[in-house]
Amino acid sequence: MYRSRLEGKLDKHTLEFLSSISDDFQIALYDILGSQAHTMMLLENKIITKSEATKILTALEKLKKEEFSEKSEAEDIHELIESLVIKKAGKEAGGKMHTARSRNDQVTLDIRMKIRDDINIICFCLNEVISTLIQLAEKYQNTIMPLYTHLQQAQVGLFSHFLLAYADALFRDLDRFYVTYGRVNESPLGAGPVGGTSIPIDRQSTAKMLGFKGLVENSIDATSSRDFVAEYVGNCSILMTNLSRMAEDFIIWSTSEFSFLELSDKFTSTSSVMPQKKNPDILELIRGKTAQVIGYQMAILSNLKGLPSGYNRDLQQIKVSIWPTSKIAISSLLVVNSLLKTMNVNEKKLRQAIDRGFSISLDIAENLVRKGIPFRLSHKIVGHLVQIAANSKKSLSQLSLSEVKETIPSKEIDAKELYKIIQSTTPESSLDTRRSQGSSGKHEQQRMIADRKKKIQAYVIGTTKRTNEVRTAIQGLESKLKVLIKNKA
Ligand code: ARG
């Protein structure tokens, strides 16, 4: 449709190479809505007549219900929609739709509208997963388990503490999306190809009709920049990396060696050959798809880093990385939420793991510190205790008084007193006395659960408000144009 300056048509393979049609179906509806807002604005500013606007809007409205064919000769969805509007509304009216805009402001408008919706969906999904984690934390606030560093037992902890740690990481993801939304929710429409237009358009008006909070004001910036895409996909890769850590923990914990968790049958797969297998494929795919999203982020940044300002066709390839990223992020959050809700936590196994290890050591050392022993010395004493216990295959509480005596290098502490401290330091007692802010201490769990419950509510309210703002704007636009279409009919 645009090739009057050029001689001849593109051959089939070249067109296929050039065309983004198959990637554009994801933004077709946004493109129609953007075109409708643009047409309404052209009418309101007397750039086109009411009859022309009505014809264009009627054609666009019909297109909302039609399926587009990939086989068209158009280079992209913008060309396809415009050519279909011209077909339906005639050259006279339809030919005026593209007045005072360009595919360059159009494509980035569509991407912004799509990402805006995807962010709201992701925020809703994150709200759900975080709420599930908080509910589970409430349920498991007395479930004792070992905490790990280097995948070796480190300290006695609570399962609720672990769940709240995932929740806090996801809160940061939620906040990242929440803040990014503000930068995405600005309208580039009306920037034209790069330098604006002499036609008296009203950019504020189209922005308002489409529910945007403001403009990407500078027309060069509006058409050249995709940093908002890099930011969005970057947020998705960080989110996926957090989910991947959770997935990795759960994969390890659901091995028969650990058996801390049992995943519901609905979230596992079996083997084609080994009938006994119950594999955590869903969790493995979270890890695998995380790699894919990180790849998309790399693709976007690599695309952008060498481009000069202004629209360059390289930018077309950026879209290819956005849609699957959204799909992966949303579907991962949905499955993780269901998986969390249906998994079985083996509290007995978690407790037994403590009894088989020495994760109580630091608590014993701290009890010695409370008796006035310098920490470095108490560290040394408990280190010896662990060495003797490990060599004789005993737990610390199984050590005899004479074995305890061997570990005391000087007269700083009485062996009997040390023995008493070892006997009285239990996982339960250490969690009762653990009190630093954010620790595994029982009181801290209660406090953090109550605090996070309040915090998530604010995001739920905010996300709902934003979704409604976009919906109300689009509904307003649709009812405005329906009046025009109806009056005509
Ligand atoms: N299909 C293009 C894209 O997705 C649309 C913009 C094309 N603009 C241009 N001047 N060639 O990025």
Coordinates of C-alpha atoms and ligand atoms in Angstrom, one line a residue:
M1 CA 0.0 0.0 0.0
Y2 CA 2.9 2.4 0.7
R3 CA 5.2 1.6 -2.2
S4 CA 4.4 4.4 -4.7
R5 CA 7.9 5.7 -4.5
L6 CA 9.3 2.3 -5.3
E7 CA 9.3 0.2 -8.4
G8 CA 7.7 -3.2 -8.3
K9 CA 6.4 -5.5 -5.6
L10 CA 8.3 -7.5 -2.9
D11 CA 8.8 -11.1 -3.8
K12 CA 7.2 -13.7 -1.5
H13 CA 10.4 -14.5 0.5
T14 CA 11.4 -10.9 0.9
L15 CA 7.9 -10.0 2.1
E16 CA 7.9 -12.9 4.6
F17 CA 11.3 -11.7 5.8
L18 CA 10.2 -8.1 6.2
S19 CA 6.7 -8.7 7.6
S20 CA 5.8 -8.7 11.3
I21 CA 2.2 -9.7 10.7
S22 CA 2.5 -13.0 12.5
D23 CA 3.9 -11.2 15.6
D24 CA 1.4 -8.4 15.4
F25 CA -1.8 -10.3 16.1
Q26 CA -1.1 -9.8 19.8
I27 CA -1.5 -6.0 19.3
A28 CA -4.3 -6.0 16.7
L29 CA -7.0 -4.9 19.1
Y30 CA -4.8 -2.2 20.6
D31 CA -4.1 -1.0 17.1
I32 CA -7.8 -0.7 16.4
L33 CA -8.5 1.1 19.7
G34 CA -5.6 3.5 19.0
S35 CA -7.0 4.2 15.6
Q36 CA -10.4 4.8 17.0
A37 CA -9.1 7.3 19.5
H38 CA -7.1 9.0 16.8
T39 CA -10.1 9.2 14.5
M40 CA -12.3 10.7 17.3
M41 CA -9.6 13.2 18.0
L42 CA -9.3 14.1 14.2
L43 CA -13.1 14.7 14.3
E44 CA -13.1 16.7 17.5
N45 CA -10.5 19.0 16.1
K46 CA -12.3 19.3 12.8
I47 CA -9.5 17.7 10.8
I48 CA -12.0 15.3 9.3
T49 CA -15.8 15.5 8.9
K50 CA -18.3 13.6 11.0
S51 CA -19.3 11.5 8.0
E52 CA -15.7 10.5 7.4
A53 CA -15.1 9.7 11.0
T54 CA -18.2 7.6 11.2
K55 CA -17.2 5.6 8.2
I56 CA -13.8 5.0 9.6
L57 CA -15.1 4.1 13.1
T58 CA -17.7 1.8 11.6
A59 CA -15.1 0.0 9.6
L60 CA -12.8 -0.3 12.6
E61 CA -15.6 -1.6 14.8
K62 CA -16.3 -4.3 12.3
L63 CA -12.7 -5.3 12.2
K64 CA -12.8 -6.0 15.9
K65 CA -14.9 -9.1 15.2
E66 CA -12.9 -10.2 12.1
E67 CA -10.0 -12.7 11.9
F68 CA -7.0 -11.4 10.2
S69 CA -5.2 -13.5 7.7
E70 CA -1.4 -14.0 7.8
K71 CA -1.4 -14.3 4.1
S72 CA -2.1 -10.7 3.3
E73 CA 0.5 -8.7 1.4
A74 CA 0.8 -6.1 4.2
E75 CA 4.1 -5.6 6.0
D76 CA 2.5 -5.4 9.4
I77 CA -0.8 -5.1 11.2
H78 CA -0.9 -1.3 10.9
E79 CA -0.8 -1.5 7.1
L80 CA -3.3 -4.4 7.1
I81 CA -5.8 -2.6 9.3
E82 CA -5.5 0.6 7.3
S83 CA -6.0 -1.2 4.0
L84 CA -9.1 -3.0 5.4
V85 CA -10.5 0.3 6.6
I86 CA -10.0 1.8 3.2
K87 CA -11.7 -1.2 1.6
K88 CA -14.7 -0.9 3.9
A89 CA -14.9 2.9 4.3
G90 CA -13.8 3.9 0.8
K91 CA -10.6 5.8 -0.2
E92 CA -12.1 9.2 0.5
A93 CA -12.9 8.6 4.1
G94 CA -10.6 5.6 4.9
G95 CA -7.7 7.4 3.3
K96 CA -7.9 10.0 6.0
M97 CA -7.4 7.8 9.0
H98 CA -3.6 7.9 8.9
T99 CA -3.6 11.8 8.9
A100 CA -1.1 13.2 11.4
R101 CA 0.3 9.9 12.6
S102 CA 2.9 7.3 11.6
R103 CA 3.4 3.6 12.1
N104 CA 6.3 4.8 14.3
D105 CA 4.1 6.3 17.0
Q106 CA 1.4 3.7 16.3
V107 CA 3.6 0.6 17.0
T108 CA 5.0 1.9 20.2
L109 CA 1.5 3.0 21.3
D110 CA 0.3 -0.6 20.7
I111 CA 3.2 -2.1 22.6
R112 CA 2.6 0.3 25.6
M113 CA -1.1 -0.7 25.7
K114 CA -0.3 -4.4 25.6
I115 CA 2.5 -4.1 28.3
R116 CA 0.2 -2.0 30.4
D117 CA -2.4 -4.7 30.4
D118 CA 0.2 -7.4 31.0
I119 CA 1.6 -5.6 34.0
N120 CA -1.8 -5.4 35.6
I121 CA -2.3 -9.1 35.0
I122 CA 1.1 -9.9 36.4
C123 CA 0.4 -7.7 39.5
F124 CA -2.9 -9.6 40.1
C125 CA -1.1 -12.9 39.8
L126 CA 1.7 -11.7 42.1
N127 CA -1.0 -10.5 44.6
E128 CA -2.4 -14.1 44.5
V129 CA 0.9 -15.9 45.0
I130 CA 2.1 -13.6 47.8
S131 CA -1.3 -14.0 49.5
T132 CA -1.0 -17.8 49.3
L133 CA 2.5 -17.6 50.7
I134 CA 1.3 -15.5 53.6
Q135 CA -1.6 -17.9 54.3
L136 CA 0.8 -20.8 54.3
A137 CA 3.2 -19.0 56.5
E138 CA 0.4 -18.5 59.0
K139 CA -0.3 -22.3 58.9
Y140 CA 3.4 -23.3 59.3
Q141 CA 4.6 -20.8 61.9
N142 CA 5.4 -23.6 64.3
T143 CA 7.0 -26.0 61.8
I144 CA 10.6 -26.3 62.7
M145 CA 13.2 -27.0 59.9
P146 CA 16.8 -26.5 59.2
L147 CA 17.9 -23.4 57.3
Y148 CA 20.8 -23.8 54.9
T149 CA 23.8 -22.0 53.6
H150 CA 26.0 -23.7 51.0
L151 CA 23.2 -26.3 51.1
Q152 CA 24.5 -27.4 54.5
Q153 CA 22.5 -27.1 57.6
A154 CA 23.1 -23.7 59.2
Q155 CA 20.5 -22.7 61.8
V156 CA 17.3 -23.9 63.2
G157 CA 14.4 -22.1 61.6
L158 CA 10.7 -22.2 60.8
F159 CA 9.0 -23.1 57.5
S160 CA 7.0 -19.9 57.8
H161 CA 10.2 -17.9 57.7
F162 CA 11.1 -19.5 54.4
L163 CA 7.7 -18.8 52.9
L164 CA 7.9 -15.2 54.0
A165 CA 11.3 -14.9 52.4
Y166 CA 9.8 -15.9 49.1
A167 CA 6.9 -13.5 49.7
D168 CA 9.3 -10.6 50.4
A169 CA 11.3 -11.2 47.2
L170 CA 8.0 -11.3 45.3
F171 CA 6.9 -8.1 47.0
R172 CA 9.9 -6.4 45.4
D173 CA 9.0 -7.9 42.0
L174 CA 5.5 -6.6 42.5
D175 CA 6.8 -3.2 43.4
R176 CA 9.1 -3.1 40.4
F177 CA 6.1 -3.8 38.1
Y178 CA 4.0 -1.4 40.0
V179 CA 6.5 1.5 39.4
T180 CA 7.3 0.5 35.8
Y181 CA 3.6 0.8 35.0
G182 CA 3.8 4.6 35.5
R183 CA 6.6 4.9 32.9
V184 CA 4.7 2.6 30.5
N185 CA 1.4 4.3 30.9
E186 CA 2.3 7.4 28.8
S187 CA 1.0 8.0 25.3
P188 CA 3.4 8.3 22.3
L189 CA 0.5 8.8 19.9
G190 CA 0.8 12.0 17.8
A191 CA 4.6 12.0 17.8
G192 CA 4.3 11.2 14.1
P193 CA 7.3 9.6 12.3
V194 CA 9.8 11.4 14.5
G195 CA 9.4 15.2 14.6
G196 CA 5.6 15.8 15.1
T197 CA 3.1 17.3 12.7
S198 CA 1.7 20.6 11.4
I199 CA -1.8 19.3 11.5
P200 CA -3.6 20.7 14.6
I201 CA -3.9 17.5 16.6
D202 CA -4.6 17.2 20.3
R203 CA -2.2 14.6 21.8
Q204 CA -3.6 15.1 25.3
S205 CA -7.1 14.1 24.1
T206 CA -6.0 10.8 22.5
A207 CA -3.9 10.0 25.6
K208 CA -7.0 10.6 27.8
M209 CA -9.3 8.5 25.6
L210 CA -6.9 5.6 25.8
G211 CA -6.6 5.9 29.6
F212 CA -3.0 7.1 29.7
K213 CA -1.7 9.2 32.6
G214 CA 0.3 11.5 30.3
L215 CA 2.5 11.8 27.2
V216 CA 5.9 10.6 26.1
E217 CA 6.3 14.2 25.2
N218 CA 9.3 14.5 23.0
S219 CA 8.4 13.1 19.6
I220 CA 12.0 11.8 19.0
D221 CA 12.0 10.1 22.3
A222 CA 8.5 8.7 21.9
T223 CA 9.3 7.0 18.6
S224 CA 12.9 5.9 19.2
S225 CA 12.8 4.5 22.7
R226 CA 12.1 1.0 23.9
D227 CA 13.7 1.4 27.3
F228 CA 10.2 0.7 28.8
V229 CA 10.3 -2.7 27.1
A230 CA 13.7 -3.5 28.4
E231 CA 12.5 -2.4 31.9
Y232 CA 9.4 -4.6 31.7
V233 CA 11.2 -7.7 30.4
G234 CA 14.0 -7.0 32.9
N235 CA 11.4 -7.1 35.7
C236 CA 10.1 -10.3 34.3
S237 CA 13.6 -11.9 34.3
I238 CA 14.2 -10.9 37.9
L239 CA 10.7 -12.2 38.8
M240 CA 11.5 -15.5 37.0
T241 CA 14.9 -15.7 38.7
N242 CA 13.1 -15.5 42.1
L243 CA 10.6 -18.1 41.1
S244 CA 13.4 -20.3 39.8
R245 CA 15.1 -20.2 43.2
M246 CA 11.9 -21.3 44.8
A247 CA 11.5 -24.0 42.2
E248 CA 15.0 -25.2 42.9
D249 CA 14.4 -25.4 46.7
F250 CA 11.2 -27.3 46.1
I251 CA 12.8 -29.7 43.6
I252 CA 15.5 -30.5 46.2
W253 CA 13.0 -30.8 49.0
S254 CA 10.8 -33.2 47.1
T255 CA 13.5 -35.7 46.5
S256 CA 13.2 -39.0 48.4
E257 CA 16.4 -38.1 50.2
F258 CA 14.9 -34.9 51.6
S259 CA 11.2 -35.6 51.4
F260 CA 10.3 -32.3 53.1
L261 CA 7.6 -31.7 50.5
E262 CA 5.4 -33.8 48.4
L263 CA 4.0 -32.2 45.3
S264 CA 0.4 -32.9 44.3
D265 CA 0.1 -35.5 41.6
K266 CA -1.5 -32.8 39.5
F267 CA 1.8 -30.9 39.4
T268 CA 4.1 -33.8 38.6
S269 CA 4.9 -36.0 35.6
T270 CA 6.0 -39.6 35.4
S271 CA 8.4 -41.5 33.3
S272 CA 7.7 -43.3 30.1
V273 CA 9.8 -46.2 31.3
M274 CA 10.2 -46.1 35.1
P275 CA 6.8 -46.6 36.6
Q276 CA 7.7 -45.4 40.1
K277 CA 8.7 -41.9 39.0
K278 CA 7.0 -38.7 40.2
N279 CA 9.0 -35.9 38.6
P280 CA 8.8 -32.2 39.5
D281 CA 8.6 -31.2 35.8
I282 CA 6.6 -28.1 36.4
L283 CA 9.2 -26.7 38.7
E284 CA 12.0 -27.7 36.3
L285 CA 10.1 -25.8 33.6
I286 CA 10.1 -22.7 35.7
R287 CA 13.9 -23.0 35.8
G288 CA 14.0 -23.7 32.1
K289 CA 11.7 -20.9 31.1
T290 CA 13.6 -18.5 33.3
A291 CA 16.6 -19.1 31.1
Q292 CA 14.4 -18.3 28.1
V293 CA 13.2 -14.9 29.6
I294 CA 16.7 -13.9 30.4
G295 CA 17.6 -14.7 26.8
Y296 CA 14.7 -12.3 25.6
Q297 CA 16.1 -9.6 27.8
M298 CA 19.5 -10.0 26.3
A299 CA 18.0 -9.9 22.8
I300 CA 16.2 -6.7 23.6
L301 CA 19.3 -4.9 25.1
S302 CA 21.5 -6.1 22.3
N303 CA 19.0 -4.8 19.7
L304 CA 18.8 -1.4 21.3
K305 CA 22.4 -0.8 22.2
G306 CA 23.6 0.0 18.7
L307 CA 20.7 1.9 17.3
P308 CA 20.8 5.6 16.3
S309 CA 17.9 7.8 17.4
G310 CA 14.7 7.7 15.4
Y311 CA 12.7 4.6 14.3
N312 CA 14.8 1.8 12.8
R313 CA 13.3 -1.4 11.5
D314 CA 15.5 -3.4 14.0
L315 CA 12.9 -2.3 16.6
Q316 CA 10.4 -4.6 14.9
Q317 CA 12.3 -7.6 16.3
I318 CA 11.8 -6.4 19.9
K319 CA 8.2 -7.4 19.8
V320 CA 9.2 -11.1 19.3
S321 CA 10.7 -11.0 22.8
I322 CA 7.8 -9.4 24.6
W323 CA 4.8 -11.7 24.0
P324 CA 6.4 -15.0 25.1
T325 CA 7.9 -13.2 28.1
S326 CA 4.5 -12.1 29.3
K327 CA 3.1 -15.5 28.7
I328 CA 5.9 -17.2 30.6
A329 CA 5.6 -14.8 33.6
I330 CA 1.9 -15.1 33.9
S331 CA 1.6 -18.8 33.4
S332 CA 4.5 -19.4 35.9
L333 CA 2.7 -17.4 38.5
L334 CA -0.5 -19.3 37.9
V335 CA 1.1 -22.7 38.2
V336 CA 3.2 -21.7 41.2
N337 CA 0.1 -20.5 43.0
S338 CA -1.8 -23.8 42.5
L339 CA 1.3 -25.8 43.3
L340 CA 1.8 -24.0 46.6
K341 CA -1.9 -24.5 47.5
T342 CA -1.8 -28.3 46.8
M343 CA 1.6 -29.4 48.1
N344 CA 2.0 -31.5 51.2
V345 CA 4.5 -30.4 53.8
N346 CA 6.1 -33.2 55.7
E347 CA 6.5 -31.6 59.1
K348 CA 7.9 -34.7 60.7
K349 CA 10.7 -35.0 58.1
L350 CA 11.6 -31.3 58.6
R351 CA 11.9 -31.8 62.3
Q352 CA 13.9 -35.0 62.0
A353 CA 16.4 -33.3 59.7
I354 CA 17.2 -31.0 62.6
D355 CA 17.8 -33.9 65.0
R356 CA 20.2 -35.4 62.6
G357 CA 22.3 -32.3 62.1
F358 CA 24.1 -29.7 64.3
S359 CA 22.1 -26.6 63.3
I360 CA 21.5 -25.9 67.0
S361 CA 25.2 -25.1 67.4
L362 CA 25.0 -21.3 67.1
D363 CA 22.1 -21.3 69.7
I364 CA 24.4 -23.1 72.2
A365 CA 27.2 -20.7 71.4
E366 CA 24.9 -17.7 72.0
N367 CA 23.7 -19.2 75.3
L368 CA 27.4 -19.3 76.3
V369 CA 27.7 -15.6 75.3
R370 CA 24.8 -14.8 77.5
K371 CA 26.9 -16.3 80.4
G372 CA 29.6 -13.8 79.7
I373 CA 31.9 -16.0 77.5
P374 CA 33.4 -14.1 74.5
F375 CA 31.9 -15.2 71.3
R376 CA 35.2 -16.3 69.7
L377 CA 35.8 -18.7 72.7
S378 CA 32.2 -20.0 72.7
H379 CA 32.5 -20.6 68.9
K380 CA 35.7 -22.7 69.7
I381 CA 34.1 -24.7 72.5
V382 CA 31.0 -25.5 70.4
G383 CA 33.2 -26.4 67.4
H384 CA 35.0 -29.0 69.6
L385 CA 31.7 -30.3 70.9
V386 CA 30.5 -30.8 67.3
Q387 CA 33.7 -32.5 66.4
I388 CA 33.4 -35.0 69.2
A389 CA 29.7 -35.6 68.5
A390 CA 30.3 -36.1 64.8
N391 CA 33.2 -38.5 65.4
S392 CA 31.1 -40.6 67.8
K393 CA 28.0 -40.3 65.6
K394 CA 26.0 -38.6 68.3
S395 CA 23.9 -35.6 68.5
L396 CA 25.1 -32.7 70.7
S397 CA 22.5 -33.6 73.4
Q398 CA 23.7 -37.2 73.5
L399 CA 27.2 -36.2 74.6
S400 CA 28.1 -37.3 78.1
L401 CA 29.4 -35.0 80.8
S402 CA 32.9 -36.4 80.5
E403 CA 32.9 -35.8 76.7
V404 CA 31.7 -32.3 77.3
K405 CA 34.6 -31.8 79.8
E406 CA 37.1 -32.6 77.0
T407 CA 36.1 -29.6 75.0
I408 CA 36.8 -27.0 77.6
P409 CA 40.2 -25.4 77.0
S410 CA 40.3 -23.2 80.0
K411 CA 38.5 -22.5 83.2
E412 CA 36.2 -19.9 81.6
I413 CA 33.2 -22.2 82.1
D414 CA 32.2 -25.0 84.3
A415 CA 31.7 -28.3 82.4
K416 CA 28.5 -29.1 84.3
E417 CA 27.1 -25.7 83.4
L418 CA 28.1 -26.2 79.7
Y419 CA 26.4 -29.7 79.9
K420 CA 23.3 -28.1 81.3
I421 CA 23.2 -25.5 78.6
I422 CA 23.6 -28.1 75.9
Q423 CA 20.7 -30.1 77.4
S424 CA 18.5 -27.2 77.7
T425 CA 19.1 -25.7 74.2
T426 CA 16.4 -27.2 72.0
P427 CA 15.2 -26.1 68.6
E428 CA 12.0 -25.0 70.3
S429 CA 13.8 -23.0 73.0
S430 CA 16.1 -21.3 70.5
L431 CA 13.1 -20.2 68.4
D432 CA 11.5 -18.8 71.5
T433 CA 14.6 -16.8 72.3
R434 CA 15.5 -15.7 68.7
R435 CA 14.5 -12.1 68.7
S436 CA 16.3 -10.0 66.1
Q437 CA 14.1 -8.3 63.6
G438 CA 13.3 -10.5 60.6
S439 CA 14.7 -13.6 62.3
S440 CA 13.1 -17.1 62.6
G441 CA 11.9 -16.1 66.1
K442 CA 8.3 -17.1 66.8
H443 CA 7.3 -13.6 67.6
E444 CA 8.9 -12.2 64.5
Q445 CA 6.9 -14.7 62.4
Q446 CA 3.6 -13.4 63.9
R447 CA 4.6 -9.8 63.4
M448 CA 5.8 -10.2 59.9
I449 CA 2.7 -12.2 58.8
A450 CA 0.4 -9.4 60.1
D451 CA 2.6 -6.7 58.5
R452 CA 2.7 -8.5 55.1
K453 CA -1.1 -9.1 55.2
K454 CA -1.6 -5.4 55.4
K455 CA 1.0 -4.6 52.8
I456 CA -0.5 -6.9 50.1
Q457 CA -3.9 -5.3 50.6
A458 CA -2.5 -1.9 49.4
Y459 CA -1.2 -3.5 46.2
V460 CA -4.5 -5.3 45.6
I461 CA -6.4 -2.0 45.9
G462 CA -3.9 -0.2 43.7
T463 CA -3.9 -2.8 40.9
T464 CA -7.7 -2.9 40.9
K465 CA -7.9 0.9 40.7
R466 CA -5.5 1.0 37.7
T467 CA -7.3 -1.8 35.9
N468 CA -10.6 0.1 36.3
E469 CA -9.1 3.4 35.1
V470 CA -8.0 1.7 31.8
R471 CA -11.3 -0.1 31.5
T472 CA -13.3 3.0 32.2
A473 CA -11.4 5.0 29.6
I474 CA -11.8 2.4 26.9
Q475 CA -15.5 2.0 27.7
G476 CA -15.9 5.7 27.5
L477 CA -14.2 5.8 24.1
E478 CA -16.3 2.9 22.9
S479 CA -19.6 4.4 24.0
K480 CA -18.6 7.8 22.5
L481 CA -18.0 6.2 19.1
K482 CA -21.1 4.0 19.3
V483 CA -23.2 7.1 19.5
L484 CA -21.7 8.3 16.3
I485 CA -22.1 4.9 14.5
K486 CA -25.7 4.5 15.7
N487 CA -26.7 8.0 14.7
K488 CA -25.4 7.3 11.2
A489 CA -27.2 4.0 11.0
Ligands
ARG1 N1 6.2 -3.2 11.7 C1 6.9 -2.1 12.3 C2 7.3 -2.6 13.7 O1 6.8 -3.5 14.2 C3 6.0 -1.0 12.4 C4 6.7 0.3 12.2 C5 7.2 0.5 10.8 N2 7.7 1.8 10.6 C6 8.5 2.0 9.5 N3 8.7 3.3 9.3 N4 8.9 1.1 8.8 O2 8.2 -2.0 14.3

